[in-house]
Amino acid sequence: MTPVSSTPVLSVRGVTKAYHDRAVLTGVDLDVAEHQVVVLIGASGSGKSTLLRCVDLLEDVDDGQILLDGRDISDPRIDADEARQAMGMVFQSFNLFPHMTALANVALAPRVVHGSSRREAEDRGRELLGRVGLSSHADSYPDKLSGGQQQRVAIARALAYEPRLLLLDEITSALDPELVGEVLTLVGELAGAGRTIVMATHEMAFAREVADTVCFLDGGRIVESGPAAEVLTSPREDRTRQFLQRFTGGR
């Protein structure tokens, strides 16, 4: 087993978030150790995406703390752009620049944010596209790629500056069913290589196979969390069982 640091890569402490007096997150606590894969499950509107957006500092928290390697990145005095460089976020939609090739999309952040030369950024981009199985599509524009290929480009882009933490928000929800497998296979490979990942998904079979910890969110709270086999096979909480029954046909 790969040794882990005693300090969690990510620590969420008592985080709350509301929109127009509607509570979306209520006292969320979560620790993610290095090399750990944490999967967030729950119905739409349960708070999964909001939690990921708060971690990535795309949303301000109303209360609580978000610590990355022990540093409180939710402190308003922190440079959010600088803190965000340690995290790679992939969304439901691919968010690729349509006027740029796959390689240009992946190489953009290292050049603009990290000051890499064009040669360095493109070499790194080609390496990453090879890692996600798209070497032959480096010069293709997004509209010439399938949805699964576009999402793999988005993942490569998120890996371009070796983030400490990879955040994946329902990354297969916009894909046709036949394309889901190729993206999940890639995520499984990243998990196997020791990436630290927090992922929101409805793919229960994948969660059971890859996750170290599964957290079930309901009403903006983590109602139940634990090892994937326990939560997905023998949940303790009624609300978790009711949610999972939707994926098992009531069995």
PDB file of C-alpha atoms in Angstrom:
ATOM      1  CA  MET A   1       0.000   0.000   0.000  1.00  0.00           C
ATOM      2  CA  THR A   2       1.263   3.470  -0.879  1.00  0.00           C
ATOM      3  CA  PRO A   3       2.136   5.484   2.254  1.00  0.00           C
ATOM      4  CA  VAL A   4      -0.021   8.543   2.844  1.00  0.00           C
ATOM      5  CA  SER A   5       0.607  11.823   4.588  1.00  0.00           C
ATOM      6  CA  SER A   6      -0.882  12.300   8.050  1.00  0.00           C
ATOM      7  CA  THR A   7      -2.381  15.591   6.858  1.00  0.00           C
ATOM      8  CA  PRO A   8      -5.360  15.085   4.528  1.00  0.00           C
ATOM      9  CA  VAL A   9      -4.955  16.506   1.058  1.00  0.00           C
ATOM     10  CA  LEU A  10      -8.464  17.929   1.483  1.00  0.00           C
ATOM     11  CA  SER A  11     -10.325  18.690   4.690  1.00  0.00           C
ATOM     12  CA  VAL A  12     -13.831  20.155   4.613  1.00  0.00           C
ATOM     13  CA  ARG A  13     -14.977  21.362   8.031  1.00  0.00           C
ATOM     14  CA  GLY A  14     -18.514  22.427   8.803  1.00  0.00           C
ATOM     15  CA  VAL A  15     -19.111  23.941   5.377  1.00  0.00           C
ATOM     16  CA  THR A  16     -22.463  25.592   4.775  1.00  0.00           C
ATOM     17  CA  LYS A  17     -23.779  27.238   1.639  1.00  0.00           C
ATOM     18  CA  ALA A  18     -27.152  28.796   0.834  1.00  0.00           C
ATOM     19  CA  TYR A  19     -28.650  30.453  -2.223  1.00  0.00           C
ATOM     20  CA  HIS A  20     -31.316  33.075  -1.517  1.00  0.00           C
ATOM     21  CA  ASP A  21     -31.979  31.636   1.956  1.00  0.00           C
ATOM     22  CA  ARG A  22     -32.222  28.082   0.578  1.00  0.00           C
ATOM     23  CA  ALA A  23     -29.676  25.848   2.306  1.00  0.00           C
ATOM     24  CA  VAL A  24     -27.693  23.778  -0.180  1.00  0.00           C
ATOM     25  CA  LEU A  25     -24.909  22.544   2.118  1.00  0.00           C
ATOM     26  CA  THR A  26     -25.381  22.235   5.853  1.00  0.00           C
ATOM     27  CA  GLY A  27     -22.396  21.475   8.066  1.00  0.00           C
ATOM     28  CA  VAL A  28     -20.498  19.229   5.646  1.00  0.00           C
ATOM     29  CA  ASP A  29     -17.374  17.510   7.009  1.00  0.00           C
ATOM     30  CA  LEU A  30     -15.075  15.484   4.777  1.00  0.00           C
ATOM     31  CA  ASP A  31     -11.443  14.372   4.830  1.00  0.00           C
ATOM     32  CA  VAL A  32      -9.664  13.015   1.765  1.00  0.00           C
ATOM     33  CA  ALA A  33      -6.279  11.384   2.241  1.00  0.00           C
ATOM     34  CA  GLU A  34      -3.537  11.314  -0.346  1.00  0.00           C
ATOM     35  CA  HIS A  35      -4.126   8.698  -3.082  1.00  0.00           C
ATOM     36  CA  GLN A  36      -7.708   8.211  -1.881  1.00  0.00           C
ATOM     37  CA  VAL A  37     -10.743   8.098  -4.182  1.00  0.00           C
ATOM     38  CA  VAL A  38     -13.895   9.524  -2.598  1.00  0.00           C
ATOM     39  CA  VAL A  39     -17.164   9.185  -4.497  1.00  0.00           C
ATOM     40  CA  LEU A  40     -20.140  11.414  -3.755  1.00  0.00           C
ATOM     41  CA  ILE A  41     -23.563   9.940  -4.464  1.00  0.00           C
ATOM     42  CA  GLY A  42     -27.055  11.324  -3.997  1.00  0.00           C
ATOM     43  CA  ALA A  43     -30.042  12.589  -5.919  1.00  0.00           C
ATOM     44  CA  SER A  44     -29.865  15.663  -8.119  1.00  0.00           C
ATOM     45  CA  GLY A  45     -29.990  18.712  -5.850  1.00  0.00           C
ATOM     46  CA  SER A  46     -28.455  16.908  -2.882  1.00  0.00           C
ATOM     47  CA  GLY A  47     -25.405  19.206  -2.860  1.00  0.00           C
ATOM     48  CA  LYS A  48     -22.760  17.130  -4.645  1.00  0.00           C
ATOM     49  CA  SER A  49     -21.939  19.645  -7.363  1.00  0.00           C
ATOM     50  CA  THR A  50     -22.100  22.582  -4.974  1.00  0.00           C
ATOM     51  CA  LEU A  51     -19.646  20.853  -2.647  1.00  0.00           C
ATOM     52  CA  LEU A  52     -17.192  20.323  -5.502  1.00  0.00           C
ATOM     53  CA  ARG A  53     -17.592  23.918  -6.666  1.00  0.00           C
ATOM     54  CA  CYS A  54     -16.950  25.170  -3.136  1.00  0.00           C
ATOM     55  CA  VAL A  55     -13.808  23.041  -2.886  1.00  0.00           C
ATOM     56  CA  ASP A  56     -12.598  24.459  -6.207  1.00  0.00           C
ATOM     57  CA  LEU A  57     -13.373  27.973  -4.920  1.00  0.00           C
ATOM     58  CA  LEU A  58     -15.892  28.609  -7.667  1.00  0.00           C
ATOM     59  CA  GLU A  59     -18.419  29.310  -4.906  1.00  0.00           C
ATOM     60  CA  ASP A  60     -17.813  31.145  -1.630  1.00  0.00           C
ATOM     61  CA  VAL A  61     -18.762  29.232   1.491  1.00  0.00           C
ATOM     62  CA  ASP A  62     -21.052  30.916   4.010  1.00  0.00           C
ATOM     63  CA  ASP A  63     -19.417  29.204   6.974  1.00  0.00           C
ATOM     64  CA  GLY A  64     -16.808  26.548   7.664  1.00  0.00           C
ATOM     65  CA  GLN A  65     -13.361  25.890   6.233  1.00  0.00           C
ATOM     66  CA  ILE A  66     -11.811  24.173   3.245  1.00  0.00           C
ATOM     67  CA  LEU A  67      -8.222  23.130   3.815  1.00  0.00           C
ATOM     68  CA  LEU A  68      -5.856  21.932   1.100  1.00  0.00           C
ATOM     69  CA  ASP A  69      -2.776  20.265   2.551  1.00  0.00           C
ATOM     70  CA  GLY A  70      -3.628  21.982   5.835  1.00  0.00           C
ATOM     71  CA  ARG A  71      -3.934  25.483   4.348  1.00  0.00           C
ATOM     72  CA  ASP A  72      -7.272  27.252   4.695  1.00  0.00           C
ATOM     73  CA  ILE A  73      -8.018  28.110   1.081  1.00  0.00           C
ATOM     74  CA  SER A  74     -11.526  29.345   1.974  1.00  0.00           C
ATOM     75  CA  ASP A  75      -9.993  32.315   3.787  1.00  0.00           C
ATOM     76  CA  PRO A  76     -11.101  35.365   1.742  1.00  0.00           C
ATOM     77  CA  ARG A  77      -7.569  36.743   1.953  1.00  0.00           C
ATOM     78  CA  ILE A  78      -6.281  33.783  -0.092  1.00  0.00           C
ATOM     79  CA  ASP A  79      -5.615  34.238  -3.815  1.00  0.00           C
ATOM     80  CA  ALA A  80      -8.269  31.888  -5.176  1.00  0.00           C
ATOM     81  CA  ASP A  81      -6.665  31.634  -8.612  1.00  0.00           C
ATOM     82  CA  GLU A  82      -3.364  30.597  -7.072  1.00  0.00           C
ATOM     83  CA  ALA A  83      -5.015  28.047  -4.762  1.00  0.00           C
ATOM     84  CA  ARG A  84      -7.075  26.642  -7.639  1.00  0.00           C
ATOM     85  CA  GLN A  85      -3.889  25.752  -9.516  1.00  0.00           C
ATOM     86  CA  ALA A  86      -3.426  22.829  -7.115  1.00  0.00           C
ATOM     87  CA  MET A  87      -6.766  21.350  -8.209  1.00  0.00           C
ATOM     88  CA  GLY A  88      -8.026  20.017 -11.501  1.00  0.00           C
ATOM     89  CA  MET A  89     -11.788  20.308 -12.086  1.00  0.00           C
ATOM     90  CA  VAL A  90     -13.724  18.491 -14.795  1.00  0.00           C
ATOM     91  CA  PHE A  91     -17.375  19.390 -15.298  1.00  0.00           C
ATOM     92  CA  GLN A  92     -20.448  17.669 -16.727  1.00  0.00           C
ATOM     93  CA  SER A  93     -20.055  19.675 -19.929  1.00  0.00           C
ATOM     94  CA  PHE A  94     -16.710  19.469 -21.649  1.00  0.00           C
ATOM     95  CA  ASN A  95     -16.035  23.233 -21.713  1.00  0.00           C
ATOM     96  CA  LEU A  96     -13.402  22.926 -24.433  1.00  0.00           C
ATOM     97  CA  PHE A  97     -12.564  25.965 -26.535  1.00  0.00           C
ATOM     98  CA  PRO A  98     -14.185  25.150 -29.890  1.00  0.00           C
ATOM     99  CA  HIS A  99     -11.702  27.192 -31.920  1.00  0.00           C
ATOM    100  CA  MET A 100      -8.705  25.316 -30.474  1.00  0.00           C
ATOM    101  CA  THR A 101      -7.406  21.851 -31.264  1.00  0.00           C
ATOM    102  CA  ALA A 102      -7.303  19.181 -28.578  1.00  0.00           C
ATOM    103  CA  LEU A 103      -3.595  19.877 -28.103  1.00  0.00           C
ATOM    104  CA  ALA A 104      -4.118  23.624 -27.825  1.00  0.00           C
ATOM    105  CA  ASN A 105      -6.854  23.110 -25.224  1.00  0.00           C
ATOM    106  CA  VAL A 106      -4.555  20.979 -23.084  1.00  0.00           C
ATOM    107  CA  ALA A 107      -1.491  23.202 -23.532  1.00  0.00           C
ATOM    108  CA  LEU A 108      -3.251  26.489 -22.785  1.00  0.00           C
ATOM    109  CA  ALA A 109      -3.099  26.512 -18.973  1.00  0.00           C
ATOM    110  CA  PRO A 110       0.594  25.593 -18.678  1.00  0.00           C
ATOM    111  CA  ARG A 111       1.431  28.496 -21.004  1.00  0.00           C
ATOM    112  CA  VAL A 112      -0.940  31.136 -19.660  1.00  0.00           C
ATOM    113  CA  VAL A 113      -0.989  30.244 -15.970  1.00  0.00           C
ATOM    114  CA  HIS A 114       2.391  28.656 -15.374  1.00  0.00           C
ATOM    115  CA  GLY A 115       4.509  30.477 -17.930  1.00  0.00           C
ATOM    116  CA  SER A 116       5.699  27.395 -19.792  1.00  0.00           C
ATOM    117  CA  SER A 117       7.109  27.939 -23.238  1.00  0.00           C
ATOM    118  CA  ARG A 118       4.942  26.912 -26.181  1.00  0.00           C
ATOM    119  CA  ARG A 119       7.306  23.983 -26.846  1.00  0.00           C
ATOM    120  CA  GLU A 120       7.198  22.787 -23.239  1.00  0.00           C
ATOM    121  CA  ALA A 121       3.414  23.122 -23.032  1.00  0.00           C
ATOM    122  CA  GLU A 122       2.843  21.291 -26.303  1.00  0.00           C
ATOM    123  CA  ASP A 123       5.259  18.484 -25.376  1.00  0.00           C
ATOM    124  CA  ARG A 124       3.405  18.081 -22.104  1.00  0.00           C
ATOM    125  CA  GLY A 125       0.071  18.241 -23.923  1.00  0.00           C
ATOM    126  CA  ARG A 126       1.064  15.482 -26.339  1.00  0.00           C
ATOM    127  CA  GLU A 127       2.216  13.343 -23.437  1.00  0.00           C
ATOM    128  CA  LEU A 128      -1.132  13.792 -21.676  1.00  0.00           C
ATOM    129  CA  LEU A 129      -3.177  13.151 -24.803  1.00  0.00           C
ATOM    130  CA  GLY A 130      -1.206   9.945 -25.213  1.00  0.00           C
ATOM    131  CA  ARG A 131      -1.994   9.018 -21.635  1.00  0.00           C
ATOM    132  CA  VAL A 132      -5.738   9.382 -22.286  1.00  0.00           C
ATOM    133  CA  GLY A 133      -5.524   7.485 -25.573  1.00  0.00           C
ATOM    134  CA  LEU A 134      -5.864  10.438 -27.938  1.00  0.00           C
ATOM    135  CA  SER A 135      -2.404  10.841 -29.468  1.00  0.00           C
ATOM    136  CA  SER A 136      -3.829  10.610 -32.968  1.00  0.00           C
ATOM    137  CA  HIS A 137      -6.372  13.359 -32.262  1.00  0.00           C
ATOM    138  CA  ALA A 138      -3.990  16.094 -31.081  1.00  0.00           C
ATOM    139  CA  ASP A 139      -4.803  18.288 -34.082  1.00  0.00           C
ATOM    140  CA  SER A 140      -8.563  17.613 -34.060  1.00  0.00           C
ATOM    141  CA  TYR A 141     -11.045  20.303 -33.113  1.00  0.00           C
ATOM    142  CA  PRO A 142     -13.739  19.504 -30.501  1.00  0.00           C
ATOM    143  CA  ASP A 143     -16.541  19.255 -33.068  1.00  0.00           C
ATOM    144  CA  LYS A 144     -14.647  16.404 -34.745  1.00  0.00           C
ATOM    145  CA  LEU A 145     -14.417  14.410 -31.504  1.00  0.00           C
ATOM    146  CA  SER A 146     -17.032  12.205 -29.876  1.00  0.00           C
ATOM    147  CA  GLY A 147     -18.398  13.181 -26.481  1.00  0.00           C
ATOM    148  CA  GLY A 148     -16.216  10.593 -24.785  1.00  0.00           C
ATOM    149  CA  GLN A 149     -13.147  11.874 -26.585  1.00  0.00           C
ATOM    150  CA  GLN A 150     -13.969  15.463 -25.641  1.00  0.00           C
ATOM    151  CA  GLN A 151     -14.318  14.478 -22.001  1.00  0.00           C
ATOM    152  CA  ARG A 152     -10.963  12.685 -22.109  1.00  0.00           C
ATOM    153  CA  VAL A 153      -9.420  15.882 -23.515  1.00  0.00           C
ATOM    154  CA  ALA A 154     -11.004  17.785 -20.612  1.00  0.00           C
ATOM    155  CA  ILE A 155      -9.447  15.315 -18.157  1.00  0.00           C
ATOM    156  CA  ALA A 156      -6.061  15.666 -19.848  1.00  0.00           C
ATOM    157  CA  ARG A 157      -6.395  19.449 -19.546  1.00  0.00           C
ATOM    158  CA  ALA A 158      -7.135  19.100 -15.814  1.00  0.00           C
ATOM    159  CA  LEU A 159      -3.969  17.014 -15.417  1.00  0.00           C
ATOM    160  CA  ALA A 160      -1.793  19.461 -17.316  1.00  0.00           C
ATOM    161  CA  TYR A 161      -0.226  21.001 -14.212  1.00  0.00           C
ATOM    162  CA  GLU A 162      -0.136  17.879 -12.005  1.00  0.00           C
ATOM    163  CA  PRO A 163      -2.857  18.909  -9.546  1.00  0.00           C
ATOM    164  CA  ARG A 164      -2.800  17.622  -5.995  1.00  0.00           C
ATOM    165  CA  LEU A 165      -6.534  16.975  -6.178  1.00  0.00           C
ATOM    166  CA  LEU A 166      -8.753  15.971  -9.093  1.00  0.00           C
ATOM    167  CA  LEU A 167     -12.427  16.989  -8.847  1.00  0.00           C
ATOM    168  CA  LEU A 168     -14.873  15.260 -11.206  1.00  0.00           C
ATOM    169  CA  ASP A 169     -18.467  16.453 -11.363  1.00  0.00           C
ATOM    170  CA  GLU A 170     -20.812  13.949 -13.041  1.00  0.00           C
ATOM    171  CA  ILE A 171     -18.395  13.713 -15.946  1.00  0.00           C
ATOM    172  CA  THR A 172     -20.375  10.977 -17.729  1.00  0.00           C
ATOM    173  CA  SER A 173     -23.860  12.447 -17.330  1.00  0.00           C
ATOM    174  CA  ALA A 174     -23.794  14.251 -20.701  1.00  0.00           C
ATOM    175  CA  LEU A 175     -22.463  11.227 -22.616  1.00  0.00           C
ATOM    176  CA  ASP A 176     -24.304   8.678 -24.677  1.00  0.00           C
ATOM    177  CA  PRO A 177     -24.353   5.322 -22.830  1.00  0.00           C
ATOM    178  CA  GLU A 178     -21.857   3.681 -25.195  1.00  0.00           C
ATOM    179  CA  LEU A 179     -19.297   6.412 -24.426  1.00  0.00           C
ATOM    180  CA  VAL A 180     -19.517   6.226 -20.641  1.00  0.00           C
ATOM    181  CA  GLY A 181     -17.248   3.212 -20.356  1.00  0.00           C
ATOM    182  CA  GLU A 182     -14.245   4.784 -22.043  1.00  0.00           C
ATOM    183  CA  VAL A 183     -14.281   7.754 -19.660  1.00  0.00           C
ATOM    184  CA  LEU A 184     -14.775   5.600 -16.561  1.00  0.00           C
ATOM    185  CA  THR A 185     -11.939   3.316 -17.685  1.00  0.00           C
ATOM    186  CA  LEU A 186      -9.659   6.351 -17.791  1.00  0.00           C
ATOM    187  CA  VAL A 187     -10.739   7.479 -14.324  1.00  0.00           C
ATOM    188  CA  GLY A 188     -10.112   3.958 -13.039  1.00  0.00           C
ATOM    189  CA  GLU A 189      -6.606   4.083 -14.478  1.00  0.00           C
ATOM    190  CA  LEU A 190      -5.954   7.428 -12.794  1.00  0.00           C
ATOM    191  CA  ALA A 191      -7.216   6.019  -9.493  1.00  0.00           C
ATOM    192  CA  GLY A 192      -4.991   2.977  -9.905  1.00  0.00           C
ATOM    193  CA  ALA A 193      -2.017   5.262 -10.512  1.00  0.00           C
ATOM    194  CA  GLY A 194      -2.565   6.911  -7.128  1.00  0.00           C
ATOM    195  CA  ARG A 195      -4.415  10.096  -8.041  1.00  0.00           C
ATOM    196  CA  THR A 196      -6.323  11.780  -5.233  1.00  0.00           C
ATOM    197  CA  ILE A 197      -9.871  12.102  -6.549  1.00  0.00           C
ATOM    198  CA  VAL A 198     -13.233  13.389  -5.350  1.00  0.00           C
ATOM    199  CA  MET A 199     -15.927  12.414  -7.812  1.00  0.00           C
ATOM    200  CA  ALA A 200     -19.683  12.917  -7.983  1.00  0.00           C
ATOM    201  CA  THR A 201     -21.380  10.193  -9.999  1.00  0.00           C
ATOM    202  CA  HIS A 202     -24.511   8.102 -10.474  1.00  0.00           C
ATOM    203  CA  GLU A 203     -22.455   5.155 -11.755  1.00  0.00           C
ATOM    204  CA  MET A 204     -22.869   2.840  -8.759  1.00  0.00           C
ATOM    205  CA  ALA A 205     -21.045  -0.155 -10.207  1.00  0.00           C
ATOM    206  CA  PHE A 206     -18.047   2.038 -10.945  1.00  0.00           C
ATOM    207  CA  ALA A 207     -18.173   3.542  -7.450  1.00  0.00           C
ATOM    208  CA  ARG A 208     -18.184   0.066  -5.908  1.00  0.00           C
ATOM    209  CA  GLU A 209     -15.160  -0.930  -7.966  1.00  0.00           C
ATOM    210  CA  VAL A 210     -12.970   2.176  -7.637  1.00  0.00           C
ATOM    211  CA  ALA A 211     -13.933   4.196  -4.542  1.00  0.00           C
ATOM    212  CA  ASP A 212     -12.133   3.919  -1.234  1.00  0.00           C
ATOM    213  CA  THR A 213     -14.932   5.889   0.440  1.00  0.00           C
ATOM    214  CA  VAL A 214     -18.499   6.580  -0.651  1.00  0.00           C
ATOM    215  CA  CYS A 215     -20.422   9.532   0.795  1.00  0.00           C
ATOM    216  CA  PHE A 216     -24.197   9.713   0.400  1.00  0.00           C
ATOM    217  CA  LEU A 217     -25.523  13.270   0.399  1.00  0.00           C
ATOM    218  CA  ASP A 218     -29.133  14.162   1.047  1.00  0.00           C
ATOM    219  CA  GLY A 219     -30.498  17.630   1.688  1.00  0.00           C
ATOM    220  CA  GLY A 220     -27.053  19.187   1.762  1.00  0.00           C
ATOM    221  CA  ARG A 221     -25.673  16.820   4.394  1.00  0.00           C
ATOM    222  CA  ILE A 222     -23.442  13.763   4.270  1.00  0.00           C
ATOM    223  CA  VAL A 223     -25.945  11.305   5.703  1.00  0.00           C
ATOM    224  CA  GLU A 224     -23.672   8.268   5.483  1.00  0.00           C
ATOM    225  CA  SER A 225     -20.072   7.574   4.532  1.00  0.00           C
ATOM    226  CA  GLY A 226     -17.772   4.604   4.666  1.00  0.00           C
ATOM    227  CA  PRO A 227     -16.054   1.949   2.556  1.00  0.00           C
ATOM    228  CA  ALA A 228     -17.718   1.535  -0.810  1.00  0.00           C
ATOM    229  CA  ALA A 229     -18.748  -2.095  -0.242  1.00  0.00           C
ATOM    230  CA  GLU A 230     -20.432  -1.230   3.040  1.00  0.00           C
ATOM    231  CA  VAL A 231     -22.333   1.858   1.919  1.00  0.00           C
ATOM    232  CA  LEU A 232     -23.427   0.447  -1.437  1.00  0.00           C
ATOM    233  CA  THR A 233     -24.203  -3.082  -0.259  1.00  0.00           C
ATOM    234  CA  SER A 234     -25.256  -2.784   3.382  1.00  0.00           C
ATOM    235  CA  PRO A 235     -26.105   0.874   4.096  1.00  0.00           C
ATOM    236  CA  ARG A 236     -26.996   1.766   7.668  1.00  0.00           C
ATOM    237  CA  GLU A 237     -29.337   4.670   6.937  1.00  0.00           C
ATOM    238  CA  ASP A 238     -32.877   4.358   5.583  1.00  0.00           C
ATOM    239  CA  ARG A 239     -32.400   7.296   3.224  1.00  0.00           C
ATOM    240  CA  THR A 240     -29.310   5.653   1.718  1.00  0.00           C
ATOM    241  CA  ARG A 241     -31.202   2.403   1.187  1.00  0.00           C
ATOM    242  CA  GLN A 242     -34.116   4.231  -0.433  1.00  0.00           C
ATOM    243  CA  PHE A 243     -31.774   6.046  -2.807  1.00  0.00           C
ATOM    244  CA  LEU A 244     -29.889   2.893  -3.782  1.00  0.00           C
ATOM    245  CA  GLN A 245     -33.113   0.995  -4.448  1.00  0.00           C
ATOM    246  CA  ARG A 246     -33.599   3.174  -7.501  1.00  0.00           C
ATOM    247  CA  PHE A 247     -30.520   1.512  -9.015  1.00  0.00           C
ATOM    248  CA  THR A 248     -31.467  -2.039  -8.084  1.00  0.00           C
ATOM    249  CA  GLY A 249     -35.110  -2.034  -9.145  1.00  0.00           C
ATOM    250  CA  GLY A 250     -36.266  -2.209  -5.554  1.00  0.00           C
ATOM    251  CA  ARG A 251     -34.430  -5.467  -4.823  1.00  0.00           C
TER     252      ARG A 251
END
